[in-house]
Amino acid sequence: MRTIWADGEARRFTLFVFVSMLAYAMQDLILEPFAGLVFGLAPGASTQLSGVQHGGVLVGMIVAGVGGGAFGGGRGEGGETRGLRWWIGGGCLGSAAALAGLALAARIGPGWPLTANVALLGLANGVFAVAAIGAMIALAGRGQAEGRDQAGLRMGVWGAAQAIAFGLGGLLGATGVDLGRSRIDSPATVFTLVFLAEALVFVVAAALAMRRAGRQQDMTPVARARRRLDDL
């Protein structure tokens, strides 16, 4: 584990996985209560809204898998597809925009196109998720290609980061709503604050992904080789 953590690439990707999955999961437990409390939807209708989101996730995964080549082809320096980083960043920023839309929806109420907003959130979530999986697979194989049999350890570390962040994100989102409602009389205001916080976390995740992509693209071959030596 010390060897894995000493690898700068693996360490940075672990941080990205944790931050992005934290943002991804924060709305998981509060979307249906939001639809019921703010938009007055019945339980059946709010459950259908979750189905719309999951359908959007599926479409986003297909779009990223086909358009971004998430599971093969065109790998560049560092054993990964540089283009995947931009798909990841775009998916995270799209998710942030959709969550900002939900924050606005909380202020406007039933006049807002909630179904379309949730579908957009699912689409962006799917794009970033499948592109991140593609980058994860590429990075896991990088150590093996360099003579270090660490693919399983890398995947284990990233899987643990994902699982911890997913559970913690759901807890934080639900707890944030409960704490907010105990201090603020307006449910709309509470959901606005929580959704904006989620959007901010997604922006941070996008910055982590796109910063690395920009640095790789701007580097000369000598600088990239020096960077890899520094990571080791």
GROMACS .gro file of C-alpha atoms in nm:
model
  232
    1MET     CA    1   0.000   0.000   0.000
    2ARG     CA    2   0.288   0.236   0.072
    3THR     CA    3   0.424   0.166  -0.277
    4ILE     CA    4   0.087   0.241  -0.436
    5TRP     CA    5   0.044   0.563  -0.238
    6ALA     CA    6   0.396   0.674  -0.331
    7ASP     CA    7   0.289   0.668  -0.698
    8GLY     CA    8   0.176   1.024  -0.765
    9GLU     CA    9  -0.055   0.925  -1.051
   10ALA     CA   10  -0.235   0.663  -0.842
   11ARG     CA   11  -0.259   0.899  -0.544
   12ARG     CA   12  -0.409   1.182  -0.751
   13PHE     CA   13  -0.658   0.950  -0.916
   14THR     CA   14  -0.761   0.815  -0.575
   15LEU     CA   15  -0.838   1.170  -0.465
   16PHE     CA   16  -1.041   1.232  -0.781
   17VAL     CA   17  -1.240   0.910  -0.734
   18PHE     CA   18  -1.321   1.001  -0.375
   19VAL     CA   19  -1.429   1.359  -0.450
   20SER     CA   20  -1.633   1.275  -0.760
   21MET     CA   21  -1.816   0.982  -0.599
   22LEU     CA   22  -1.886   1.195  -0.293
   23ALA     CA   23  -2.065   1.444  -0.516
   24TYR     CA   24  -2.234   1.168  -0.716
   25ALA     CA   25  -2.389   1.009  -0.409
   26MET     CA   26  -2.497   1.319  -0.216
   27GLN     CA   27  -2.824   1.351  -0.406
   28ASP     CA   28  -2.897   0.977  -0.407
   29LEU     CA   29  -3.114   0.976  -0.093
   30ILE     CA   30  -3.268   1.323  -0.119
   31LEU     CA   31  -3.398   1.347  -0.478
   32GLU     CA   32  -3.730   1.177  -0.408
   33PRO     CA   33  -3.795   1.368  -0.082
   34PHE     CA   34  -3.709   1.687  -0.271
   35ALA     CA   35  -3.965   1.607  -0.541
   36GLY     CA   36  -4.227   1.536  -0.276
   37LEU     CA   37  -4.162   1.829  -0.042
   38VAL     CA   38  -4.099   2.102  -0.299
   39PHE     CA   39  -4.294   1.986  -0.605
   40GLY     CA   40  -4.569   1.797  -0.425
   41LEU     CA   41  -4.515   1.474  -0.618
   42ALA     CA   42  -4.671   1.154  -0.486
   43PRO     CA   43  -4.437   0.865  -0.394
   44GLY     CA   44  -4.508   0.688  -0.722
   45ALA     CA   45  -4.429   0.996  -0.928
   46SER     CA   46  -4.108   1.068  -0.736
   47THR     CA   47  -3.996   0.707  -0.786
   48GLN     CA   48  -4.053   0.748  -1.160
   49LEU     CA   49  -3.830   1.055  -1.141
   50SER     CA   50  -3.548   0.836  -1.009
   51GLY     CA   51  -3.612   0.604  -1.303
   52VAL     CA   52  -3.566   0.899  -1.539
   53GLN     CA   53  -3.232   0.974  -1.376
   54HIS     CA   54  -3.113   0.614  -1.408
   55GLY     CA   55  -3.222   0.610  -1.772
   56GLY     CA   56  -3.015   0.923  -1.827
   57VAL     CA   57  -2.717   0.753  -1.663
   58LEU     CA   58  -2.747   0.463  -1.907
   59VAL     CA   59  -2.761   0.698  -2.207
   60GLY     CA   60  -2.462   0.893  -2.075
   61MET     CA   61  -2.261   0.572  -2.035
   62ILE     CA   62  -2.338   0.473  -2.394
   63VAL     CA   63  -2.245   0.819  -2.523
   64ALA     CA   64  -1.913   0.824  -2.336
   65GLY     CA   65  -1.834   0.461  -2.417
   66VAL     CA   66  -1.888   0.510  -2.792
   67GLY     CA   67  -1.778   0.871  -2.834
   68GLY     CA   68  -1.487   0.864  -2.591
   69GLY     CA   69  -1.361   0.512  -2.654
   70ALA     CA   70  -1.377   0.457  -2.279
   71PHE     CA   71  -1.285   0.090  -2.301
   72GLY     CA   72  -1.013   0.088  -2.561
   73GLY     CA   73  -0.821   0.258  -2.835
   74GLY     CA   74  -0.597   0.559  -2.865
   75ARG     CA   75  -0.398   0.543  -2.547
   76GLY     CA   76  -0.142   0.813  -2.505
   77GLU     CA   77   0.139   0.900  -2.267
   78GLY     CA   78   0.107   0.759  -1.920
   79GLY     CA   79  -0.085   0.447  -2.030
   80GLU     CA   80  -0.421   0.623  -2.054
   81THR     CA   81  -0.635   0.804  -2.308
   82ARG     CA   82  -0.585   1.175  -2.257
   83GLY     CA   83  -0.923   1.239  -2.414
   84LEU     CA   84  -1.091   1.049  -2.131
   85ARG     CA   85  -0.985   1.320  -1.889
   86TRP     CA   86  -1.186   1.574  -2.087
   87TRP     CA   87  -1.488   1.346  -2.094
   88ILE     CA   88  -1.457   1.307  -1.717
   89GLY     CA   89  -1.424   1.682  -1.666
   90GLY     CA   90  -1.715   1.754  -1.899
   91GLY     CA   91  -1.934   1.500  -1.719
   92CYS     CA   92  -1.848   1.650  -1.382
   93LEU     CA   93  -1.919   2.005  -1.502
   94GLY     CA   94  -2.243   1.890  -1.663
   95SER     CA   95  -2.344   1.729  -1.333
   96ALA     CA   96  -2.260   2.052  -1.151
   97ALA     CA   97  -2.475   2.251  -1.396
   98ALA     CA   98  -2.766   2.007  -1.352
   99LEU     CA   99  -2.739   2.031  -0.973
  100ALA     CA  100  -2.733   2.410  -0.998
  101GLY     CA  101  -3.052   2.371  -1.201
  102LEU     CA  102  -3.207   2.167  -0.920
  103ALA     CA  103  -3.107   2.440  -0.674
  104LEU     CA  104  -3.286   2.689  -0.896
  105ALA     CA  105  -3.581   2.450  -0.923
  106ALA     CA  106  -3.610   2.454  -0.545
  107ARG     CA  107  -3.657   2.832  -0.560
  108ILE     CA  108  -3.898   2.837  -0.856
  109GLY     CA  109  -4.106   2.532  -0.767
  110PRO     CA  110  -4.357   2.344  -0.987
  111GLY     CA  111  -4.302   2.566  -1.292
  112TRP     CA  112  -3.952   2.426  -1.341
  113PRO     CA  113  -3.896   2.142  -1.600
  114LEU     CA  114  -3.793   1.899  -1.327
  115THR     CA  115  -3.801   1.581  -1.538
  116ALA     CA  116  -3.570   1.728  -1.803
  117ASN     CA  117  -3.337   1.859  -1.533
  118VAL     CA  118  -3.312   1.517  -1.368
  119ALA     CA  119  -3.257   1.350  -1.706
  120LEU     CA  120  -2.968   1.592  -1.773
  121LEU     CA  121  -2.820   1.509  -1.433
  122GLY     CA  122  -2.833   1.138  -1.511
  123LEU     CA  123  -2.680   1.191  -1.856
  124ALA     CA  124  -2.386   1.389  -1.714
  125ASN     CA  125  -2.340   1.137  -1.431
  126GLY     CA  126  -2.322   0.854  -1.683
  127VAL     CA  127  -2.068   1.033  -1.900
  128PHE     CA  128  -1.829   1.103  -1.614
  129ALA     CA  129  -1.876   0.759  -1.456
  130VAL     CA  130  -1.797   0.549  -1.762
  131ALA     CA  131  -1.506   0.773  -1.864
  132ALA     CA  132  -1.366   0.743  -1.511
  133ILE     CA  133  -1.394   0.364  -1.533
  134GLY     CA  134  -1.203   0.371  -1.862
  135ALA     CA  135  -0.928   0.584  -1.708
  136MET     CA  136  -0.920   0.356  -1.404
  137ILE     CA  137  -0.864   0.048  -1.620
  138ALA     CA  138  -0.589   0.222  -1.818
  139LEU     CA  139  -0.410   0.348  -1.507
  140ALA     CA  140  -0.438   0.010  -1.337
  141GLY     CA  141  -0.252  -0.151  -1.626
  142ARG     CA  142   0.017   0.116  -1.635
  143GLY     CA  143   0.218  -0.026  -1.345
  144GLN     CA  144   0.205  -0.374  -1.494
  145ALA     CA  145   0.330  -0.240  -1.828
  146GLU     CA  146   0.625  -0.084  -1.644
  147GLY     CA  147   0.714  -0.415  -1.479
  148ARG     CA  148   0.524  -0.366  -1.151
  149ASP     CA  149   0.243  -0.613  -1.092
  150GLN     CA  150   0.015  -0.370  -0.906
  151ALA     CA  151  -0.303  -0.364  -1.114
  152GLY     CA  152  -0.504  -0.548  -0.848
  153LEU     CA  153  -0.377  -0.324  -0.569
  154ARG     CA  154  -0.456  -0.009  -0.765
  155MET     CA  155  -0.808  -0.125  -0.842
  156GLY     CA  156  -0.853  -0.222  -0.477
  157VAL     CA  157  -0.749   0.122  -0.353
  158TRP     CA  158  -0.974   0.299  -0.602
  159GLY     CA  159  -1.263   0.063  -0.527
  160ALA     CA  160  -1.227   0.134  -0.157
  161ALA     CA  161  -1.219   0.510  -0.221
  162GLN     CA  162  -1.533   0.479  -0.433
  163ALA     CA  163  -1.721   0.270  -0.176
  164ILE     CA  164  -1.631   0.494   0.117
  165ALA     CA  165  -1.719   0.811  -0.076
  166PHE     CA  166  -2.049   0.666  -0.199
  167GLY     CA  167  -2.164   0.574   0.151
  168LEU     CA  168  -2.037   0.899   0.301
  169GLY     CA  169  -2.195   1.108   0.024
  170GLY     CA  170  -2.540   0.961   0.080
  171LEU     CA  171  -2.505   1.016   0.454
  172LEU     CA  172  -2.387   1.375   0.412
  173GLY     CA  173  -2.664   1.464   0.170
  174ALA     CA  174  -2.940   1.322   0.390
  175THR     CA  175  -2.789   1.459   0.711
  176GLY     CA  176  -2.745   1.801   0.551
  177VAL     CA  177  -3.114   1.813   0.465
  178ASP     CA  178  -3.217   1.699   0.813
  179LEU     CA  179  -2.990   1.949   0.989
  180GLY     CA  180  -3.100   2.227   0.755
  181ARG     CA  181  -3.469   2.158   0.811
  182SER     CA  182  -3.414   2.162   1.189
  183ARG     CA  183  -3.280   2.519   1.161
  184ILE     CA  184  -3.451   2.663   0.850
  185ASP     CA  185  -3.826   2.671   0.810
  186SER     CA  186  -3.818   2.661   0.429
  187PRO     CA  187  -3.749   2.317   0.269
  188ALA     CA  188  -3.681   2.494  -0.062
  189THR     CA  189  -3.395   2.692   0.095
  190VAL     CA  190  -3.247   2.381   0.251
  191PHE     CA  191  -3.248   2.187  -0.076
  192THR     CA  192  -3.105   2.486  -0.258
  193LEU     CA  193  -2.806   2.495  -0.023
  194VAL     CA  194  -2.748   2.119  -0.039
  195PHE     CA  195  -2.767   2.101  -0.418
  196LEU     CA  196  -2.530   2.398  -0.452
  197ALA     CA  197  -2.284   2.225  -0.218
  198GLU     CA  198  -2.299   1.913  -0.438
  199ALA     CA  199  -2.244   2.124  -0.750
  200LEU     CA  200  -1.936   2.279  -0.590
  201VAL     CA  201  -1.791   1.937  -0.510
  202PHE     CA  202  -1.842   1.832  -0.872
  203VAL     CA  203  -1.658   2.146  -0.986
  204VAL     CA  204  -1.365   2.048  -0.763
  205ALA     CA  205  -1.369   1.696  -0.914
  206ALA     CA  206  -1.368   1.845  -1.266
  207ALA     CA  207  -1.072   2.065  -1.175
  208LEU     CA  208  -0.879   1.762  -1.050
  209ALA     CA  209  -0.943   1.574  -1.376
  210MET     CA  210  -0.889   1.859  -1.623
  211ARG     CA  211  -0.583   1.998  -1.446
  212ARG     CA  212  -0.407   1.667  -1.498
  213ALA     CA  213  -0.518   1.654  -1.863
  214GLY     CA  214  -0.387   2.002  -1.932
  215ARG     CA  215  -0.055   1.932  -1.769
  216GLN     CA  216  -0.007   1.614  -1.974
  217GLN     CA  217  -0.099   1.788  -2.299
  218ASP     CA  218   0.140   2.078  -2.247
  219MET     CA  219   0.440   1.869  -2.145
  220THR     CA  220   0.726   1.788  -2.381
  221PRO     CA  221   0.836   1.420  -2.398
  222VAL     CA  222   1.134   1.501  -2.174
  223ALA     CA  223   0.911   1.676  -1.920
  224ARG     CA  224   0.668   1.383  -1.923
  225ALA     CA  225   0.953   1.140  -1.859
  226ARG     CA  226   1.082   1.358  -1.576
  227ARG     CA  227   0.730   1.374  -1.432
  228ARG     CA  228   0.704   0.995  -1.430
  229LEU     CA  229   1.040   0.971  -1.251
  230ASP     CA  230   0.918   1.224  -0.991
  231ASP     CA  231   0.601   1.019  -0.938
  232LEU     CA  232   0.812   0.712  -0.866
   0.00000   0.00000   0.00000
